[in-house]
mmCIF file of C-alpha atoms in Angstrom:
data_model
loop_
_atom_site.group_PDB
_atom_site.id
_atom_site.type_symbol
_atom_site.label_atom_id
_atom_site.label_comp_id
_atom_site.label_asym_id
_atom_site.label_seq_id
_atom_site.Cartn_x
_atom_site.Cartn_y
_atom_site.Cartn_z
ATOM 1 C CA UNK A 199 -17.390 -15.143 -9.028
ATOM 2 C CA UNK A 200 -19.601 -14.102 -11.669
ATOM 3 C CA UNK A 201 -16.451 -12.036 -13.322
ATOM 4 C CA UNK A 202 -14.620 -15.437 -13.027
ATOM 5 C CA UNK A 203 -16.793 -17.126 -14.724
ATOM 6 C CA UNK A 204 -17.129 -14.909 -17.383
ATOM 7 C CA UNK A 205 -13.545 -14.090 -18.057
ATOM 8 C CA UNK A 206 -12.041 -17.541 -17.684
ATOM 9 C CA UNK A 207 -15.194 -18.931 -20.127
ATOM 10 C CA UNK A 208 -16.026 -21.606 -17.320
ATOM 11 C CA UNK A 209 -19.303 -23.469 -18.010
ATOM 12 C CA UNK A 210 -21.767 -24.682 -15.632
ATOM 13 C CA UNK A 211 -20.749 -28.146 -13.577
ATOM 14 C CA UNK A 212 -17.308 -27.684 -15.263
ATOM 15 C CA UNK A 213 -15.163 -26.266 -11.987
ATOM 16 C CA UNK A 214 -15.185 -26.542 -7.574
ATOM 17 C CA UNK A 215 -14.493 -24.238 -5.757
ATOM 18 C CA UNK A 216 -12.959 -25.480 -2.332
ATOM 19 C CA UNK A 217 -12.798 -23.130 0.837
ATOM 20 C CA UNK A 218 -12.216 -23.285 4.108
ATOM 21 C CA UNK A 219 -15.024 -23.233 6.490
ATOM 22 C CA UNK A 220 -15.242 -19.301 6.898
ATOM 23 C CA UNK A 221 -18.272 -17.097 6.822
ATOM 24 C CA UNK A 222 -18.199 -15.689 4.038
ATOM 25 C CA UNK A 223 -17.759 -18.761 1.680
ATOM 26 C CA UNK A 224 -20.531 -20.585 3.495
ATOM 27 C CA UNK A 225 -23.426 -17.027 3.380
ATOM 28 C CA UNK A 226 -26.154 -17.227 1.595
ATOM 29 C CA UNK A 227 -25.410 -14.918 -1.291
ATOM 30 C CA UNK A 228 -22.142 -16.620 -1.976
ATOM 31 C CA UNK A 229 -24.634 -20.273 -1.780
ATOM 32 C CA UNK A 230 -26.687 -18.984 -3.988
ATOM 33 C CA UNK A 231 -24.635 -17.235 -6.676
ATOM 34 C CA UNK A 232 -22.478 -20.663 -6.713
ATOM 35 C CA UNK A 233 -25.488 -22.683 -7.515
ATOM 36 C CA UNK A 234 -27.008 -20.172 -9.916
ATOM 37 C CA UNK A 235 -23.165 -20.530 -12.219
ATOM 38 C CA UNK A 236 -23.050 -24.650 -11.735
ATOM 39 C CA UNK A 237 -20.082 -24.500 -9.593
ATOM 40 C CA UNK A 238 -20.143 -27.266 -7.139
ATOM 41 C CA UNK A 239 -19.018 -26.390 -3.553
ATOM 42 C CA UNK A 240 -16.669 -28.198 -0.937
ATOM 43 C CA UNK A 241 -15.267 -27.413 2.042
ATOM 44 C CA UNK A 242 -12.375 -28.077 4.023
ATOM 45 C CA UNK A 243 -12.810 -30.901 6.828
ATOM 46 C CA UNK A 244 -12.696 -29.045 10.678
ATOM 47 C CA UNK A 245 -9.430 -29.276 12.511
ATOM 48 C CA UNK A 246 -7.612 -30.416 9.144
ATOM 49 C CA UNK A 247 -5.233 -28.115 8.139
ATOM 50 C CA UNK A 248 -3.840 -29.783 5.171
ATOM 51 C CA UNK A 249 -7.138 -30.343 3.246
ATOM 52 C CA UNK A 250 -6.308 -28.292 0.470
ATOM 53 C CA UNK A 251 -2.860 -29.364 -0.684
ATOM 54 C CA UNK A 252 -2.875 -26.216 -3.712
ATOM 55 C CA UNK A 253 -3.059 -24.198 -0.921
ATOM 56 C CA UNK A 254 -0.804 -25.713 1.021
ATOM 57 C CA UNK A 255 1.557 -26.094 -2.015
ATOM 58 C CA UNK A 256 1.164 -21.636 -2.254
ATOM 59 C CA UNK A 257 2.376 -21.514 1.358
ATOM 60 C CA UNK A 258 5.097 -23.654 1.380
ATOM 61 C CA UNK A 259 6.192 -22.067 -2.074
ATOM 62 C CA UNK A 260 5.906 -18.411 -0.630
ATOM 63 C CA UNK A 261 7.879 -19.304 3.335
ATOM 64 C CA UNK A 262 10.427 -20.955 0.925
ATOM 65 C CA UNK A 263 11.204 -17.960 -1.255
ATOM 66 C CA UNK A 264 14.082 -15.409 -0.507
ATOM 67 C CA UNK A 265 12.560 -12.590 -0.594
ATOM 68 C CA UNK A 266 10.319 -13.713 2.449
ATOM 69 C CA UNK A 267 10.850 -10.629 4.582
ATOM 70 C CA UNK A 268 12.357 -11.608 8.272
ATOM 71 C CA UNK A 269 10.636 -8.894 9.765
ATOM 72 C CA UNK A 270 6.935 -8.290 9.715
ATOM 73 C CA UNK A 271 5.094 -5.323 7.078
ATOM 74 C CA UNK A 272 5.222 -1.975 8.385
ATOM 75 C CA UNK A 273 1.301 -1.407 7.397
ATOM 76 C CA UNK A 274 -1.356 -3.387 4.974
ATOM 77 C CA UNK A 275 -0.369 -1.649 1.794
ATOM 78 C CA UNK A 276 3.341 -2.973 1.806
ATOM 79 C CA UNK A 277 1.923 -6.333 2.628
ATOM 80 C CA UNK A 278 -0.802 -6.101 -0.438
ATOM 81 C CA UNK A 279 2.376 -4.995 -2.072
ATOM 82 C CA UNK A 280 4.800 -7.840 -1.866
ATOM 83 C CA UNK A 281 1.831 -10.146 -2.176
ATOM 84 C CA UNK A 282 1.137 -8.945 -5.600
ATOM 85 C CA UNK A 283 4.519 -9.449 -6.308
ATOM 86 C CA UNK A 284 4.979 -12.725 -4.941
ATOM 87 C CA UNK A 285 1.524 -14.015 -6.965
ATOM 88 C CA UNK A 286 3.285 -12.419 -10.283
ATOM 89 C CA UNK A 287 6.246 -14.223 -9.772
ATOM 90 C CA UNK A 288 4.506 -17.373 -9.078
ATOM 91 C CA UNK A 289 2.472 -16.972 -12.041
ATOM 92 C CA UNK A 290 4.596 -15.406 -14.689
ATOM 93 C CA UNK A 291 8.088 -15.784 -13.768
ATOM 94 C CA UNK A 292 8.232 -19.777 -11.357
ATOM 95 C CA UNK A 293 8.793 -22.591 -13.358
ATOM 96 C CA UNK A 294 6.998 -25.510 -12.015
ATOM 97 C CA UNK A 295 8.198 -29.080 -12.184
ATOM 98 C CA UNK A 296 4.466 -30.600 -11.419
ATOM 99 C CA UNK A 297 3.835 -28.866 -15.018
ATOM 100 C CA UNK A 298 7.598 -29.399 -16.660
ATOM 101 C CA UNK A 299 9.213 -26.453 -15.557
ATOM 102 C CA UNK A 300 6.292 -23.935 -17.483
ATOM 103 C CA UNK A 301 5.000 -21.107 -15.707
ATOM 104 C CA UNK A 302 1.269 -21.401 -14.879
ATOM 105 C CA UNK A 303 0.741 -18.260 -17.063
ATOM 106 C CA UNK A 304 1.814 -20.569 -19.635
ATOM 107 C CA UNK A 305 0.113 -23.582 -19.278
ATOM 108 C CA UNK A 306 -3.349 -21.375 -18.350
ATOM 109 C CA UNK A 307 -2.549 -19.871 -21.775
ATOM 110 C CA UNK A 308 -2.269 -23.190 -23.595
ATOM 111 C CA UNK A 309 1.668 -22.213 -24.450
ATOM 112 C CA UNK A 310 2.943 -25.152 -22.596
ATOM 113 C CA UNK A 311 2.668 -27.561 -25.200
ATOM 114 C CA UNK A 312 4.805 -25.692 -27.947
ATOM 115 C CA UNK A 313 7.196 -24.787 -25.324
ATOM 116 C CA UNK A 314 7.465 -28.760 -24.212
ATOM 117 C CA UNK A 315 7.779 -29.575 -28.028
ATOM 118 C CA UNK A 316 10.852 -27.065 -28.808
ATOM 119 C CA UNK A 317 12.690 -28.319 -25.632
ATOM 120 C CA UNK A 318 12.379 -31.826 -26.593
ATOM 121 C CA UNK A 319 13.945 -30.750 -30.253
ATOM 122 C CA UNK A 320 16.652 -28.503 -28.432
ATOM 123 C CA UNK A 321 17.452 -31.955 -26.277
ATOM 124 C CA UNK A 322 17.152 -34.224 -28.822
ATOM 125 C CA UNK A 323 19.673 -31.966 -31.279
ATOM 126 C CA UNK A 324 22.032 -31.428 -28.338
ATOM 127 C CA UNK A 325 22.218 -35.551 -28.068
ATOM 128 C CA UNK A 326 22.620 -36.086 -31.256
ATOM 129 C CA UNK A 327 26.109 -33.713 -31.467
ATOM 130 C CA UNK A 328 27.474 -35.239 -28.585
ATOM 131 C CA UNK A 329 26.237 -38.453 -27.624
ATOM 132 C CA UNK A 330 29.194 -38.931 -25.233
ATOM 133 C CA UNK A 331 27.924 -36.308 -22.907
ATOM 134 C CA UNK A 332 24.918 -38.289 -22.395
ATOM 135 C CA UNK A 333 24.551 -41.360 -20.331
ATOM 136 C CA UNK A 334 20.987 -41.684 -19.900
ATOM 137 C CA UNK A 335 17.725 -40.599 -22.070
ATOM 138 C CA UNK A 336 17.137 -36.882 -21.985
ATOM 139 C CA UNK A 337 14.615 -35.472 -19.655
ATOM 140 C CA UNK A 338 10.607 -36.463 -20.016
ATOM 141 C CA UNK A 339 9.529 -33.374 -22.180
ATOM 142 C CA UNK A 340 6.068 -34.983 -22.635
ATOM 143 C CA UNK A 341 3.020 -32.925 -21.946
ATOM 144 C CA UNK A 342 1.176 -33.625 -18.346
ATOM 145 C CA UNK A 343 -2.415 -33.676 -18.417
ATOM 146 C CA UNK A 344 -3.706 -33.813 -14.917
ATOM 147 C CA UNK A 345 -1.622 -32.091 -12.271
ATOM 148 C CA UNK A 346 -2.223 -34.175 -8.565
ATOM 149 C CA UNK A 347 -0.438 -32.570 -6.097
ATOM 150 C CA UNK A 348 -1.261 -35.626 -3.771
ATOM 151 C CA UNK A 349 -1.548 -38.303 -6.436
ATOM 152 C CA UNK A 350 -3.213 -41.987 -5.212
ATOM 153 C CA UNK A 351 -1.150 -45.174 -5.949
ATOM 154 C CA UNK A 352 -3.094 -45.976 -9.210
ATOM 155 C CA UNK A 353 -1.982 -42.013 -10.793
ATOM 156 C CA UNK A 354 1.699 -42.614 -9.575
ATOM 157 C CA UNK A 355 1.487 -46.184 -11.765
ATOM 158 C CA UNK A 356 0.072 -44.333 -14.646
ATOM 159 C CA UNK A 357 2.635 -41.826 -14.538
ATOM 160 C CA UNK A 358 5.749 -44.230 -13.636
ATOM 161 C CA UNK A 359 4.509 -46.309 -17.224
ATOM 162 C CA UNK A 360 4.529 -43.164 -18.775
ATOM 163 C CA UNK A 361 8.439 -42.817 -17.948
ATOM 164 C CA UNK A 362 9.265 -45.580 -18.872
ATOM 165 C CA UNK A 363 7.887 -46.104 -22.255
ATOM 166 C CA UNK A 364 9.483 -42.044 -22.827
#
């Protein structure tokens, strides 16, 4: 965690960390260094398995992919193996639409918004050469701020104004 911290530049109170209810997440040392960097702690409600919908969001993203393989790993390494290459793909390679079809690599890096601002022009300059191929307004290149992969009422308001004024 300390590593984290470090690397990613995260500031006390800035970040939470949510975890199931397992051991080690819930020790003493792990308490303690938490507290000591300023990163709050919550944990997952017993007996509810969809309490953390990023995680839930991985899984469903990872049984959904094609390379899933239909037969289980012949030992650990080959399973640390296609992990590895399942979290680079996710990362580097998986365009999201939550995030405007940017990789997560890109938004982490801050790239997102160029990228969002040279699509718009590409879309924009396409419409404008052929307006008859075009029936509605091109897609919503804006920026999102906040991701919410479960959004309340009030954020899907927000966001449906936001389309509309686009």
């Amino acid at each position: 965690m300390k590593d984290i911290c470090w690397r990613e530049n995260i500031q006390p109170n800035q970040v939470t960390l949510h975890s199931d209810n397992g051991s080690p997440m819930k020790g003493s040392t792990m308490l303690a260094t938490l507290q000591a960097l300023g990163i709050a702690k919550s944990f997952s409600r017993p007996a509810v398995s969809n309490d953390n919908p990023f995680a839930e969001s991985v899984f469903n993203t990872l049984k959904h992919r094609p390379q899933l393989p239909l037969k289980r790993f012949n030992d650990v390494l080959e399973a640390r193996q296609w992990v590895e290459r399942l979290i680079s793909w996710y990362n580097h390679e998986h365009r999201h639409s939550g995030i405007r079809f940017v990789t997560p690599a890109q938004r982490h890096a801050g790239l997102d918004t160029a990228i969002l601002k040279q699509r718009k022009a590409v879309y924009e300059q396409a419409r404008a050469k052929n307006p008859m191929r075009w029936s509605r307004n091109t897609r919503n290149w804006q920026m999102i701020e906040e991701v919410h992969l479960n959004p309340t009422k009030n954020v899907l308001d927000v966001e449906k104004n936001i389309k509309v004024a686009a």
